């Protein structure tokens, strides 16, 4: 229309770019190599212990989390993303953690009917918290669960498995293990009265959260991070001193198995967990390198959760690793992960382009990454891109090389002369020490 009238097209109004939701992060390509290294290591270690992958939805009925995590917990009281389904009106929630969904799935599909199950899951979780370093509104977890095992052998197995993962990732010396037993429901009931009495004696010291929880969930007060309450919390009666014989034996069994495996631990009598259905074993792996957000993984036993969600009594134990905190820890330890290609192929001219693409396929056939320059430009500007790609070698194909079916191989990361090799030898020229080459 505007072109027929001869006037320029009307300028579009400038729109402000949209931004991600606060506390929800992008993982950009430069960062994701380390994520993948962590994911690969976790997957490999979990499968070494016979844990298999399971995937559940990111959205569940709100009631699942209210029943599964407990009404008087931080997560349910103030951190959930809850909304009504527009059509059905059903209240739904973005999962704040994975255990409740996994147990729901296990009940729904009778997963533990014939035999117990070792499973793991990876993915995003959502909690409406104040964003800060190591604390986000969308964050990621590895979640590992042993369903149908009474322990304590399986409790120890999971801790030993985590210790292997830390070694694998090279962060073992920066993380310590704290364990505790929070007993069974009866033991907690007996302890509860003493705990309430202790907190009531110090009522003036309690913050608002603690006062509200005093009668609903006094155990959770032990988990408070309010500095002015710490001394008073340290003097609170300890549940671990009141364990009955079975819980005591369970705890001693765990401690013995950890010692047998050579795993160092400290017993922290104030360690409790954010979910109501935990019992007996609770544990956390903590680092001092990340400030207040120092817990990189936490877990424990939840023998009552299946029943609370309408299933048959099924003992179970599990843990979650906070992926973002692990990434921070890895970065702090100077860990890097390579995802640069072996070769970046620069080329000029039609015949050279054809040879460049076939060289790249040959390299990929041998299992190595190769990037073919796209978008034209001078050799000089293509070489800049080759360097920026992180590739170990630039492969240069001009008209002369195309005619002679050769390629110039130029090391980019180590000293060495550029040299011309026959096109069919390009892989060997870049990987002189590879086992394939040694075998021939
Ligand atoms: P915290 O005491 O730090 O709030 P939590 O007890 O709420 O942790 P869990 O529910 O046990 O955490 O989750 C297991 C792990 O997931 C934590 O140890 C942590 O590494 C990670 N995590 C929990 N909440 C967040 C969050 N908002 N952002 C990033 N990581 C998180
Ligand atoms: Mg929390």
CSV table of C-alpha atoms and ligand atoms in Angstrom, one decimal, residues 74-75 79 127 129 135 220 223 225 274 325, ligand 2:
chain,number,residue,atom,x,y,z
A,74,UNK,CA,7.9,-23.0,54.2
A,75,UNK,CA,7.3,-24.6,50.9
A,79,UNK,CA,6.8,-20.8,48.2
A,127,UNK,CA,9.6,-22.0,44.6
A,129,UNK,CA,11.6,-17.4,47.3
A,135,UNK,CA,18.5,-19.5,45.6
A,220,UNK,CA,10.7,-27.0,62.1
A,223,UNK,CA,15.7,-25.4,61.2
A,225,UNK,CA,18.1,-19.5,60.2
A,274,UNK,CA,11.7,-29.2,55.2
A,325,UNK,CA,24.6,-24.8,43.8
B,2,LIG,MG1,14.1,-23.8,51.3
